[in-house]
Coordinates of C-alpha atoms in Angstrom, one line a residue:
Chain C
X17 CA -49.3 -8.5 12.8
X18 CA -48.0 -11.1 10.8
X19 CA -44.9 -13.4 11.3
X20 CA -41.6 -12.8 9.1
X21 CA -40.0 -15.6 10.4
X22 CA -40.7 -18.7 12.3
X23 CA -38.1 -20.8 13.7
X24 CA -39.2 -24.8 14.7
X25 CA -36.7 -26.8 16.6
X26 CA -33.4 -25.8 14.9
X27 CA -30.2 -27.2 16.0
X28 CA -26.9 -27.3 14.7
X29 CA -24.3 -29.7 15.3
X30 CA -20.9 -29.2 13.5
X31 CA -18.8 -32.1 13.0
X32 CA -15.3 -32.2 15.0
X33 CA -12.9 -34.4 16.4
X34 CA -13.0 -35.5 18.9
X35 CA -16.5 -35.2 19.5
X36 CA -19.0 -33.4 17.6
X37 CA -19.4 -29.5 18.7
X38 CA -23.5 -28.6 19.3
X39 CA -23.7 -25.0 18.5
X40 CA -27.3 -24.5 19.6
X41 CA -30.5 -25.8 19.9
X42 CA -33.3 -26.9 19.5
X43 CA -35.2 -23.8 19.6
X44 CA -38.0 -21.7 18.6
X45 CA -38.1 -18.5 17.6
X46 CA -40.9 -15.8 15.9
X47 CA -40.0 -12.8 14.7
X48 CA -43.1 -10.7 13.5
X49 CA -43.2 -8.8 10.6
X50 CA -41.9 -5.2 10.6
X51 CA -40.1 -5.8 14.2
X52 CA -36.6 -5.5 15.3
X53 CA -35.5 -8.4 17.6
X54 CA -32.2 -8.7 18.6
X55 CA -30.5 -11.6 19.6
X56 CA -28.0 -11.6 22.3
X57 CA -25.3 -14.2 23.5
X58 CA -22.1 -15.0 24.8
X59 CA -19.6 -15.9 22.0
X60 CA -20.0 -19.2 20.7
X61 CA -23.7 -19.4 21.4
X62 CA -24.6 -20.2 18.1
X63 CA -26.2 -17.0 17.1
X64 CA -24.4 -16.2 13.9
X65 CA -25.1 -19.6 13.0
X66 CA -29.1 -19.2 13.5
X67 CA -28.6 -16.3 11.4
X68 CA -27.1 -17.7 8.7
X69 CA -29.6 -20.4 8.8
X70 CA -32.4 -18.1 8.6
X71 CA -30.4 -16.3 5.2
X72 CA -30.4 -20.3 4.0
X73 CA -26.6 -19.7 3.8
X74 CA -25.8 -22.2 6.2
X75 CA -28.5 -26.1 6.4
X76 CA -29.2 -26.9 9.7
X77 CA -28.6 -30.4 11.8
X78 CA -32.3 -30.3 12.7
X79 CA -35.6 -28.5 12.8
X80 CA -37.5 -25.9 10.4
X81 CA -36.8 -22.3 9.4
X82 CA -39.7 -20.4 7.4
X83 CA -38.9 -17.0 6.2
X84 CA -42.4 -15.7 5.1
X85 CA -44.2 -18.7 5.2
X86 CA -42.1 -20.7 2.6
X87 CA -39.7 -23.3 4.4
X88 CA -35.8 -21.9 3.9
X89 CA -34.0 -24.0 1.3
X90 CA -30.9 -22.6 0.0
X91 CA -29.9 -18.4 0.0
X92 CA -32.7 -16.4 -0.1
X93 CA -32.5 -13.5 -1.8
X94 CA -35.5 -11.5 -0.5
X95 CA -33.1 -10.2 2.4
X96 CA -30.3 -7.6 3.4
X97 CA -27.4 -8.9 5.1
X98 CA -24.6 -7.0 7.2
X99 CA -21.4 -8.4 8.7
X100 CA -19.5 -7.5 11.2
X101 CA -17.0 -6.8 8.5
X102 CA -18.6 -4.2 6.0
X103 CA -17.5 -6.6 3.1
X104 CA -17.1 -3.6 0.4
X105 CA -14.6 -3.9 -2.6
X106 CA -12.1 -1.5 -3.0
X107 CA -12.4 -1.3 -6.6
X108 CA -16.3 0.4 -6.7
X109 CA -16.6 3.2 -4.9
X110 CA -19.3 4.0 -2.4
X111 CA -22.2 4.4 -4.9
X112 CA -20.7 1.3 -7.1
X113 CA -20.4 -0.9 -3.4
X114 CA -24.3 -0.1 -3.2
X115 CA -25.2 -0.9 -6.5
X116 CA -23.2 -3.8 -6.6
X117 CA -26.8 -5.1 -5.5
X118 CA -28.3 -4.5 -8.5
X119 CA -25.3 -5.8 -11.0
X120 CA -25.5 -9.2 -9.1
X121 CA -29.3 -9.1 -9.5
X122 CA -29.2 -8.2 -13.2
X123 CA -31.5 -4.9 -12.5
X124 CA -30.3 -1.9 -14.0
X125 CA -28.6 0.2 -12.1
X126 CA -31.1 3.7 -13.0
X127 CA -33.7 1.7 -11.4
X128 CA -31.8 1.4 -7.8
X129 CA -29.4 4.6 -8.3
X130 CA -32.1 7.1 -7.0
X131 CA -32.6 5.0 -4.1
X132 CA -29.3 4.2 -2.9
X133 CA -28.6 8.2 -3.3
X134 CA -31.2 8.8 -0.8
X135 CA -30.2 6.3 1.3
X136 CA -26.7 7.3 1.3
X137 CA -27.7 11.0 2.2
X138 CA -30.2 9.6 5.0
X139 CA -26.6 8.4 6.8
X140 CA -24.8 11.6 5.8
X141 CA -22.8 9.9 2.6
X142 CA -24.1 12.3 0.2
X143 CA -21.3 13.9 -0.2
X144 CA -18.9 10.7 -0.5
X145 CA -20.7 8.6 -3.4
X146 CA -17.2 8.9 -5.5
X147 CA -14.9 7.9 -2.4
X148 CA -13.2 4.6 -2.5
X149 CA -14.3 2.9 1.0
X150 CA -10.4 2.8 1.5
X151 CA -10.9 6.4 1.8
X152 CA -13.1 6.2 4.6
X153 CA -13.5 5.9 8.3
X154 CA -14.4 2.5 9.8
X155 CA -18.2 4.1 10.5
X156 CA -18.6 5.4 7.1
X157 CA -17.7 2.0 5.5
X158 CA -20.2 0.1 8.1
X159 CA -22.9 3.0 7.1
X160 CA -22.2 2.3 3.1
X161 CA -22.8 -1.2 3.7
X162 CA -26.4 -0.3 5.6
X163 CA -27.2 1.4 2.4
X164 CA -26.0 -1.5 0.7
X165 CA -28.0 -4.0 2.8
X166 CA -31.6 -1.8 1.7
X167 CA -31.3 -0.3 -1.6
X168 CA -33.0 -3.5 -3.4
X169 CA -36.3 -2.5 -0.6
X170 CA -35.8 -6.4 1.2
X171 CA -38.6 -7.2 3.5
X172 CA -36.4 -8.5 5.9
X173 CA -32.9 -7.4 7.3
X174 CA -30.2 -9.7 8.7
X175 CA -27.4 -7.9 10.4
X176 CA -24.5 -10.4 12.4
X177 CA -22.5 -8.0 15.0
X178 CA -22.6 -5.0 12.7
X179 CA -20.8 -2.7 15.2
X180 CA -19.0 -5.3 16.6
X181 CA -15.6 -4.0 14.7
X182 CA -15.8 -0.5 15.8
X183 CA -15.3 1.7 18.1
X184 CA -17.1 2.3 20.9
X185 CA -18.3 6.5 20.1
X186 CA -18.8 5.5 16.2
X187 CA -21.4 2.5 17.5
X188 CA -22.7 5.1 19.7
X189 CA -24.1 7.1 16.5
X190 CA -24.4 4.0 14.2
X191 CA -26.9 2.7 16.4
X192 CA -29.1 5.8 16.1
X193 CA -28.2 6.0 12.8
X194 CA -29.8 2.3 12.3
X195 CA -32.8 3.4 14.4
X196 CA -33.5 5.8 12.1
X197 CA -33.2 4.1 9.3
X198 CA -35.5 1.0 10.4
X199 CA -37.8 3.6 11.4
X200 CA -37.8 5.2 8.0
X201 CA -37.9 1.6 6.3
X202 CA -40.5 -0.2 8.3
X203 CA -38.3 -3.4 7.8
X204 CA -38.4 -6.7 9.1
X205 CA -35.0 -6.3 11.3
X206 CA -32.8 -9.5 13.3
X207 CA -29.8 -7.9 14.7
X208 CA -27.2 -10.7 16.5
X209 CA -25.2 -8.8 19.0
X210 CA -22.8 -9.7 22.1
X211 CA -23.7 -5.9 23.0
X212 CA -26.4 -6.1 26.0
X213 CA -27.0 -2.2 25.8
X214 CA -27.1 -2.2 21.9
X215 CA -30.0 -5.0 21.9
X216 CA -32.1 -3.2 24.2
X217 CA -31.5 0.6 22.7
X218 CA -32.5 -0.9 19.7
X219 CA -34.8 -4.0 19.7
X220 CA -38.5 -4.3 20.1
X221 CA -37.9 -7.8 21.6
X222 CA -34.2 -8.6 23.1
X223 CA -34.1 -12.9 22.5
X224 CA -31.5 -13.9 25.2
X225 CA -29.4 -17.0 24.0
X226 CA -27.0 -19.2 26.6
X227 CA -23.3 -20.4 26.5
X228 CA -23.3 -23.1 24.1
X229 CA -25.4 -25.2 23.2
X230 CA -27.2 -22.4 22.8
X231 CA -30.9 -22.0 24.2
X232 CA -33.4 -19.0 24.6
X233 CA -33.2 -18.5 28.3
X234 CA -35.4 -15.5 27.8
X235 CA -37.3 -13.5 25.8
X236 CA -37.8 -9.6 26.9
X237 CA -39.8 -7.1 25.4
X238 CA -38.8 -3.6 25.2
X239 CA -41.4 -0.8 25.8
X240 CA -39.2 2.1 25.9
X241 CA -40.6 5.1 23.5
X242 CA -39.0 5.5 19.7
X243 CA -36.9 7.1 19.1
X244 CA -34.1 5.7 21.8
X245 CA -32.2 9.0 22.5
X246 CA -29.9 9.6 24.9
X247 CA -32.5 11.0 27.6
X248 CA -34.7 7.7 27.0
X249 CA -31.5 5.2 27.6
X250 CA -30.8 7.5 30.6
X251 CA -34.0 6.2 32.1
X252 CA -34.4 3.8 35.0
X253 CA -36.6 1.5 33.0
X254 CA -33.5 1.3 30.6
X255 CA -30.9 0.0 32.8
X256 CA -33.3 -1.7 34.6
X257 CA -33.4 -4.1 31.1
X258 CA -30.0 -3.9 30.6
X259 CA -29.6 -5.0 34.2
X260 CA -31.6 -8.1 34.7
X261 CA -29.9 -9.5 31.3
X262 CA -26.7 -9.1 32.4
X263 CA -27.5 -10.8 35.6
X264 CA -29.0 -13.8 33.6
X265 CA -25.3 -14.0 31.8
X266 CA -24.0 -13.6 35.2
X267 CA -25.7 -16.5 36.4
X268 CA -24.1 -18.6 33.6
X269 CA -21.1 -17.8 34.6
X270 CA -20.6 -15.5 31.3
X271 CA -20.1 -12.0 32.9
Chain P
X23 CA 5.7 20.9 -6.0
X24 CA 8.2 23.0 -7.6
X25 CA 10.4 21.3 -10.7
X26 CA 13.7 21.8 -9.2
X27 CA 12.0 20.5 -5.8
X28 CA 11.1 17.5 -7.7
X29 CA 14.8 17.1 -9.5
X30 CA 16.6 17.0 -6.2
X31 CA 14.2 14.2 -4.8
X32 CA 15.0 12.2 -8.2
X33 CA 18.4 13.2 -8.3
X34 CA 19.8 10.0 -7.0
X35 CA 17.5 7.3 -8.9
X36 CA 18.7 10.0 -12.4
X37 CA 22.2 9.8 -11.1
X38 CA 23.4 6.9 -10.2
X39 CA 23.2 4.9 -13.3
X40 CA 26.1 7.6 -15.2
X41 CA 28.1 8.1 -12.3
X42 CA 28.3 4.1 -12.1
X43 CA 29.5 3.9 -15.7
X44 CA 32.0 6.8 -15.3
X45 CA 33.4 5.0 -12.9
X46 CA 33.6 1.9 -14.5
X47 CA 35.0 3.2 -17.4
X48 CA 37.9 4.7 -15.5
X49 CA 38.5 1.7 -13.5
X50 CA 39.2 -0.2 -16.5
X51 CA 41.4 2.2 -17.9
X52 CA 43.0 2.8 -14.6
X53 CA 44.1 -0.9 -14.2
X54 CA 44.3 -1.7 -18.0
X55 CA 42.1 -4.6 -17.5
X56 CA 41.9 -6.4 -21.2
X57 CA 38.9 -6.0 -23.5
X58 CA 38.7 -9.6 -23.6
X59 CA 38.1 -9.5 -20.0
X60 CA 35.6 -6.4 -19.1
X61 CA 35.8 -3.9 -22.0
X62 CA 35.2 -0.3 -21.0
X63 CA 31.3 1.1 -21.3
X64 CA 32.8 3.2 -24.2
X65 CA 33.8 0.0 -26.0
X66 CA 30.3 -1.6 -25.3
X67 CA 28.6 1.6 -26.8
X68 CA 30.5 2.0 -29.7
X69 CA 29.6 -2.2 -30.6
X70 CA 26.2 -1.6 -29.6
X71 CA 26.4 1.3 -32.8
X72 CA 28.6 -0.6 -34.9
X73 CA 26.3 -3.6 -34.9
X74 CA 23.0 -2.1 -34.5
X75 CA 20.8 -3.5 -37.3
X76 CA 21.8 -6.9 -36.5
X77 CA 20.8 -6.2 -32.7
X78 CA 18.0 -4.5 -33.5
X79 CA 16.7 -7.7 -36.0
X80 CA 17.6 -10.1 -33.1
X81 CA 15.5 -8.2 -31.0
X82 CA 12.5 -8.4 -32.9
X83 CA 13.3 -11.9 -33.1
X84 CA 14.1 -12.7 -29.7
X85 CA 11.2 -9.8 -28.0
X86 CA 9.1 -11.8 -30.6
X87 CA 9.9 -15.2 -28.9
X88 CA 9.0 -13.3 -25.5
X89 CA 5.9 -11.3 -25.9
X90 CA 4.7 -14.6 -27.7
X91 CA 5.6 -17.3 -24.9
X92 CA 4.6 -14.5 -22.1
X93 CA 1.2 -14.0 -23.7
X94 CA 0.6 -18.0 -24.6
X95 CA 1.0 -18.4 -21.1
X96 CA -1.2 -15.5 -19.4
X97 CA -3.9 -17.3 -22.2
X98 CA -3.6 -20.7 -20.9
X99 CA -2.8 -20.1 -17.4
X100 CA -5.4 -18.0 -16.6
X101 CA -8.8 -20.2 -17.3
X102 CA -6.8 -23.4 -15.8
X103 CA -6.1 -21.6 -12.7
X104 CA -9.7 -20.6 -12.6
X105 CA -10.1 -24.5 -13.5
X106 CA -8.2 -25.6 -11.2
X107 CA -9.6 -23.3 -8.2
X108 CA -13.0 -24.5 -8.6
X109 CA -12.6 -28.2 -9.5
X110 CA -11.8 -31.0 -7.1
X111 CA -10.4 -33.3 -9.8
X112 CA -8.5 -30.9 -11.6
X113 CA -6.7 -30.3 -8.4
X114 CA -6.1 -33.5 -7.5
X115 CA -5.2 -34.9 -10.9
X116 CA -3.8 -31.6 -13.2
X117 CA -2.3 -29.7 -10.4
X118 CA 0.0 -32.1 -9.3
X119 CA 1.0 -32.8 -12.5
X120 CA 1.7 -29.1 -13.4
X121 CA 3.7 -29.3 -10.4
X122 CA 5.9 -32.2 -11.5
X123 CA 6.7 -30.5 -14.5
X124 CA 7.5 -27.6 -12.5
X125 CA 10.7 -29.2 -10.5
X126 CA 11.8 -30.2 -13.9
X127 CA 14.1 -27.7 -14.9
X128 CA 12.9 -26.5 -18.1
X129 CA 15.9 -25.7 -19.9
X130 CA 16.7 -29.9 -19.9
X131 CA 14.1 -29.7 -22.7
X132 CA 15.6 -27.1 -25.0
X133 CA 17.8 -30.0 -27.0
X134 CA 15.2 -32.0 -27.1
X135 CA 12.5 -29.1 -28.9
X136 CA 15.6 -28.8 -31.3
X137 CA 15.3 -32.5 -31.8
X138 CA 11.6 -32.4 -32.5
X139 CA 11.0 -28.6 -33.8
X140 CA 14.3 -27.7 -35.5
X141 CA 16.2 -24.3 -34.7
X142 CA 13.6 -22.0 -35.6
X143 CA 10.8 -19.7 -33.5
X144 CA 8.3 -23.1 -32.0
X145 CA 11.0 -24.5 -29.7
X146 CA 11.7 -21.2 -28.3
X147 CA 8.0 -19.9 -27.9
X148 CA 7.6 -23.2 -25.9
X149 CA 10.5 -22.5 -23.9
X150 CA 9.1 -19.4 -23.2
X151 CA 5.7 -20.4 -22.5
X152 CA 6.7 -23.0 -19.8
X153 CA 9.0 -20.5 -17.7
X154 CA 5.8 -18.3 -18.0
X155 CA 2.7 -20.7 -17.5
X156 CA 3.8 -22.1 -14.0
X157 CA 3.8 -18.6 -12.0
X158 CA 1.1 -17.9 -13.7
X159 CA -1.2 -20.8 -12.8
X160 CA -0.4 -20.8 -9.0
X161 CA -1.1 -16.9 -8.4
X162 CA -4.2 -17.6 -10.3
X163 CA -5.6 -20.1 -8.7
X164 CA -4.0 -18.5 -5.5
X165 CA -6.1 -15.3 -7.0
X166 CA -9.5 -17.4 -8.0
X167 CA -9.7 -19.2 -4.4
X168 CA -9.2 -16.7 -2.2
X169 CA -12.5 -14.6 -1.7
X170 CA -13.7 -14.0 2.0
X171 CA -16.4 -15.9 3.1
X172 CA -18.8 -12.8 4.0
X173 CA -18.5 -11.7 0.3
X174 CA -19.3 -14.8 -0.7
X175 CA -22.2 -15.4 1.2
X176 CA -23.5 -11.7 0.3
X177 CA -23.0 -12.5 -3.8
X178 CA -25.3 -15.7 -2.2
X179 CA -27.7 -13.8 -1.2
X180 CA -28.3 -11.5 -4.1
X181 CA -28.7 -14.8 -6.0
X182 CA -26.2 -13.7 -8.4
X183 CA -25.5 -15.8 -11.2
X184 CA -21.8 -17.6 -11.9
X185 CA -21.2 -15.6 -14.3
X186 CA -22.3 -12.1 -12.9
X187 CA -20.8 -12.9 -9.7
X188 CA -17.4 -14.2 -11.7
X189 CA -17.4 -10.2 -13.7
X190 CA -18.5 -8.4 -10.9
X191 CA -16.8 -9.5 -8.1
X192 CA -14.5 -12.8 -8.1
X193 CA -12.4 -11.6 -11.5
X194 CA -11.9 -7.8 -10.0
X195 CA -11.0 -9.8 -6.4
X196 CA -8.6 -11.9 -8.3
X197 CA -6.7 -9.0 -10.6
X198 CA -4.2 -8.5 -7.6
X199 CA -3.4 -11.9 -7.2
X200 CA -3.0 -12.4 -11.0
X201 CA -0.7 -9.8 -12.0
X202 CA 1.6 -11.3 -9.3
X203 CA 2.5 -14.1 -11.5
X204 CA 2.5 -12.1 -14.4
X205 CA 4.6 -10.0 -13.3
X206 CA 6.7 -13.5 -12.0
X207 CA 6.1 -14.7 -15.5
X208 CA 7.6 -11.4 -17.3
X209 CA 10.3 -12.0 -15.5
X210 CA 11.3 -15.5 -16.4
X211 CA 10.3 -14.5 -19.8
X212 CA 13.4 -12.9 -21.2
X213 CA 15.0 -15.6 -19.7
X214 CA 13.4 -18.7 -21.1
X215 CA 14.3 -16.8 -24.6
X216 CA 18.0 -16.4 -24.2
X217 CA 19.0 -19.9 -22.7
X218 CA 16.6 -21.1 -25.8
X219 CA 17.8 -19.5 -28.5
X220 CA 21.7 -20.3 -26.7
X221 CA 21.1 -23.7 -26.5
X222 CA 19.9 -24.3 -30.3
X223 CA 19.2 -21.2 -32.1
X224 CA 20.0 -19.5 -35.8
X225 CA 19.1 -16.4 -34.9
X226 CA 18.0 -14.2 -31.4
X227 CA 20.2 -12.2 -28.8
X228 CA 20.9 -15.4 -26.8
X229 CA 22.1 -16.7 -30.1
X230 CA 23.9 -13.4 -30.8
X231 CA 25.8 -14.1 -27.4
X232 CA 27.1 -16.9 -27.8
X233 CA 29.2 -16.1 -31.0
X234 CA 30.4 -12.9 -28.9
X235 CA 31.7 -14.8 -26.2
X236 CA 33.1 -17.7 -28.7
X237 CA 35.1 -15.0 -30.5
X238 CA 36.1 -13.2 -26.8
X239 CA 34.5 -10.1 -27.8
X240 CA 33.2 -9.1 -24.4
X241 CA 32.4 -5.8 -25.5
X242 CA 30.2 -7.2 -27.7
X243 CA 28.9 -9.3 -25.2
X244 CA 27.8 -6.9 -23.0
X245 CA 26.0 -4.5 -25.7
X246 CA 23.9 -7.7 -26.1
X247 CA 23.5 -8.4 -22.3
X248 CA 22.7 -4.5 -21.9
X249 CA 20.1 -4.7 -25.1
X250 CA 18.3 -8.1 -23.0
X251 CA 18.2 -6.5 -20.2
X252 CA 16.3 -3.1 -21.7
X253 CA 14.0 -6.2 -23.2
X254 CA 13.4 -7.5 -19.9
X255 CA 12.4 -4.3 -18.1
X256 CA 10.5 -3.2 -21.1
X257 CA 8.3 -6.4 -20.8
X258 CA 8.0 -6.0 -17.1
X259 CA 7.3 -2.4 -17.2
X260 CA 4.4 -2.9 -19.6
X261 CA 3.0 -5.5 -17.4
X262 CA 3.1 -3.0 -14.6
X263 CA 1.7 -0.4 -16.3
X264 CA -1.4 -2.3 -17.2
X265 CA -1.5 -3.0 -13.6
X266 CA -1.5 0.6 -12.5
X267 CA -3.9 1.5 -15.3
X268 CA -6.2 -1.6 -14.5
X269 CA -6.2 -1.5 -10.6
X270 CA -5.9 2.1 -9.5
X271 CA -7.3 1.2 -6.4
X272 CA -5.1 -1.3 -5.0
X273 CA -3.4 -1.0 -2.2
X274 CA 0.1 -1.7 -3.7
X275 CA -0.7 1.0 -6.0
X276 CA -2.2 3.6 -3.5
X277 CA 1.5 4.0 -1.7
X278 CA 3.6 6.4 -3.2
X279 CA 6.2 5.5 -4.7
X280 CA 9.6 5.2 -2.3
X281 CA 12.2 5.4 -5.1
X282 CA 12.5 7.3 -8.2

């Protein structure tokens, strides 16, 4: 399988006073193509930061990003992004919000309509395309802006905490709900999360990050079967994951 | 919701404005306060009729003066607050500058518009236009720099252009913002007129006003005063009704309505 993205000895230092803050770094980092990796940290490890880096949203203090063999250099475009918040505008409703893609890209909305319909019904929106997202629960907002994230068909898919504003039942079904839909989509996914059972229910490969500066401290593969129900995060093997990363943040002192 | 439902819960916004003048009326008569002093609302009525086509010419002339100065203003002030938002030196060299003039009270320059412009319509409009343009220039560029981050980084990331990304996004962000100060500016408007048109004026309500008072005829004076002030609301209320039409989905405009 081929790699989406490499990551060569990046490092980022932000300018303060007194002293400059290092975020991370340096570090490297592979993400191959079509996998879900999920990068997971204490706050203030720097893994937003890499992940805005990788988007070319944010430069760098050192090192190399390539997203599909080309060196990052300023936004790409080829991508998806999700926040933690779901960043819709109150004025479009929930079919506008995911076609706001395709008015900032100049494509005509007919071509992308059909598409963001489906995807809107694969997260149980269909009925909701005219709501305002004002009108909606915090869920269905964060599920519009999945749709809104995919509906131009990116290769790869950048999501910083995505569940991380709510609650903890609706992340419960968001998280199978993104499952499904990476399963559907077949896309490249990097998913930056504080949530240690959230990385490993949904990751191929959980990248553990430490307290600032941040460095990979480990890298832990995920061989539990697809999809990740409830019976499969029952299992021993599960918690068994979950368990030897939280005693590697408990070693830094972190939980 | 039934009609008479809906009468009762607007009973006291439909109410209070007659009951108020009934017992105005009979206060004055009560204490038989002079007409020079506060004329009954019966007097003021019966001037407002007796004089109506020179109130209603003045009006023209001084809702002319307004709509003019108020729409000068949301013309100018809009693109230089968008200016100002997204250039450093405009902000550090126009901005202050717009605030300077600002902290100048600008009724200290209606004599000297007469000087320059004479009595008619230009000194006025500028008048107008300055009590307008400042309100309107800070909510704007209040309005054209305050986008969140995240949605700027995801406009980034679709590569949108400037100017798709201004239509599509930063000019529907800023709306809110913007009607603010126009709503500031409508305000001021009526205002700006008046003291212009009392200051050095041949024609106009505010000039209107001023040979009321001379002469003591109060009642007068208030049928003007009451004619300004419809003016007023009727320039606000239009500015507000644009608002509801043009941002429906505001939050402002979601509540429902406490009064009325």
């Amino acid at each position: 399988m081929s790699v989406a993205v490499e990551v060569r000895g990046a490092a980022k230092t932000f300018p303060a006073s007194p002293a400059p803050v290092h975020a991370f770094g340096p570090l490297d980092l592979d993400v191959a193509a079509g996998s879900f990796v999920a990068i997971v940290g204490p706050s203030g490890c720097g893994k937003s930061t890499l992940l805005l880096m990788i988007a070319g949203l944010l430069d760098g203090s050192a090192g190399e990003i390539r997203v599909g063999g080309r060196p990052v250099r300023g936004p790409l475009t080829e991508i998806g992004i999700v926040f933690q918040s779901h960043v819709l505008v109150d004025w479009r409703d929930v079919l506008g919000n995911v076609l706001l893609q395709a008015d900032l890209r100049g494509i005509p909305r007919a071509a992308l309509e059909p598409r963001a319909r489906e995807l809107l019904r694969s997260v149980g929106l269909d009925g909701f395309a005219t709501r305002r997202p004002y009108e909606l629960s915090g869920g269905m907002q964060q599920r519009t802006a999945f749709c809104r994230a995919l509906v131009h068909d990116p290769p790869l898919v950048l999501m910083d905490e995505p569940l991380g504003a709510l609650d903890a039942m609706t992340r419960e079904q968001l998280r199978s709900d993104l499952e499904r839909l990476w399963m559907r989509t077949g896309k490249t996914v990097i998913l930056v999360t504080h949530g240690i059972e959230e990385a490993v229910q949904l990751a191929d490969r959980v990248v553990v990050i430490s307290p600032r500066p941040g460095r990979i401290v480990r890298e832990i593969e995920v061989p539990l079967p697809r999809p990740r129900t409830l019976e499969v995060c029952e299992q021993a093997e599960f918690h068994a994951l979950v368990g030897e990363i939280r005693r590697l943040f408990a070693s830094y002192g972190v939980v | 919701m039934a009609w008479s439902e809906r009468l009762r819960r607007r009973a006291p916004g439909l109410l209070w404005a007659p009951g108020f003048l009934v017992l105005w009326e009979a206060i004055v008569r009560l204490l038989e306060v002079p007409l020079y002093i506060v004329p009954p609302p019966s007097a003021v009525l019966w001037q407002l009729w007796r004089n109506l086509p020179r109130i209603a010419h003045y009006t023209l002339v001084t809702g002319g003066e307004t709509l003019g100065g108020f729409l000068i203003a949301v013309a100018a002030g809009v693109p230089l607050a968008l200016a100002v938002a997204f250039s450093p030196f405009l902000r550090q060299t126009f901005y202050p500058a717009a605030v300077t003039l600002e902290m100048v009270p600008k009724i200290a320059f209606a004599p000297l518009f007469v000087t320059w412009f004479g009595f008619g319509y230009l000194p006025k409009l500028i008048i107008v236009f300055l009590v307008c343009f400042f309100p309107i220039l800070l909510n704007g560029i209040l309005a054209f720099s305050s986008l969140p981050l995240e949605l700027r980084r995801l406009c980034a990331s679709t590569g949108a252009t400037a100017l798709r990304m201004f239509w599509h996004v930063r000019l529907p962000a800023a709306l809110p913002q913007l009607f603010v100060g126009f709503k500031g500016a409508a305000v001021n408007a009526t205002v700006g007129a008046t003291i212009a048109e009392w200051i050095g004026g041949d024609a106009g309500l505010g000039y209107y006003i001023q040979i009321a008072t001379g002469d003591l005829r109060m009642d007068l004076a208030f049928a003007i005063i009451m004619v300004l002030a419809l003016l007023g609301l009727a320039l606000f209320g239009a500015v507000a009704l644009v608002e509801r039409l043009l941002l429906p989905w505001h939050v402002s405009q979601r509540l429902p309505p406490t009064t009325a």
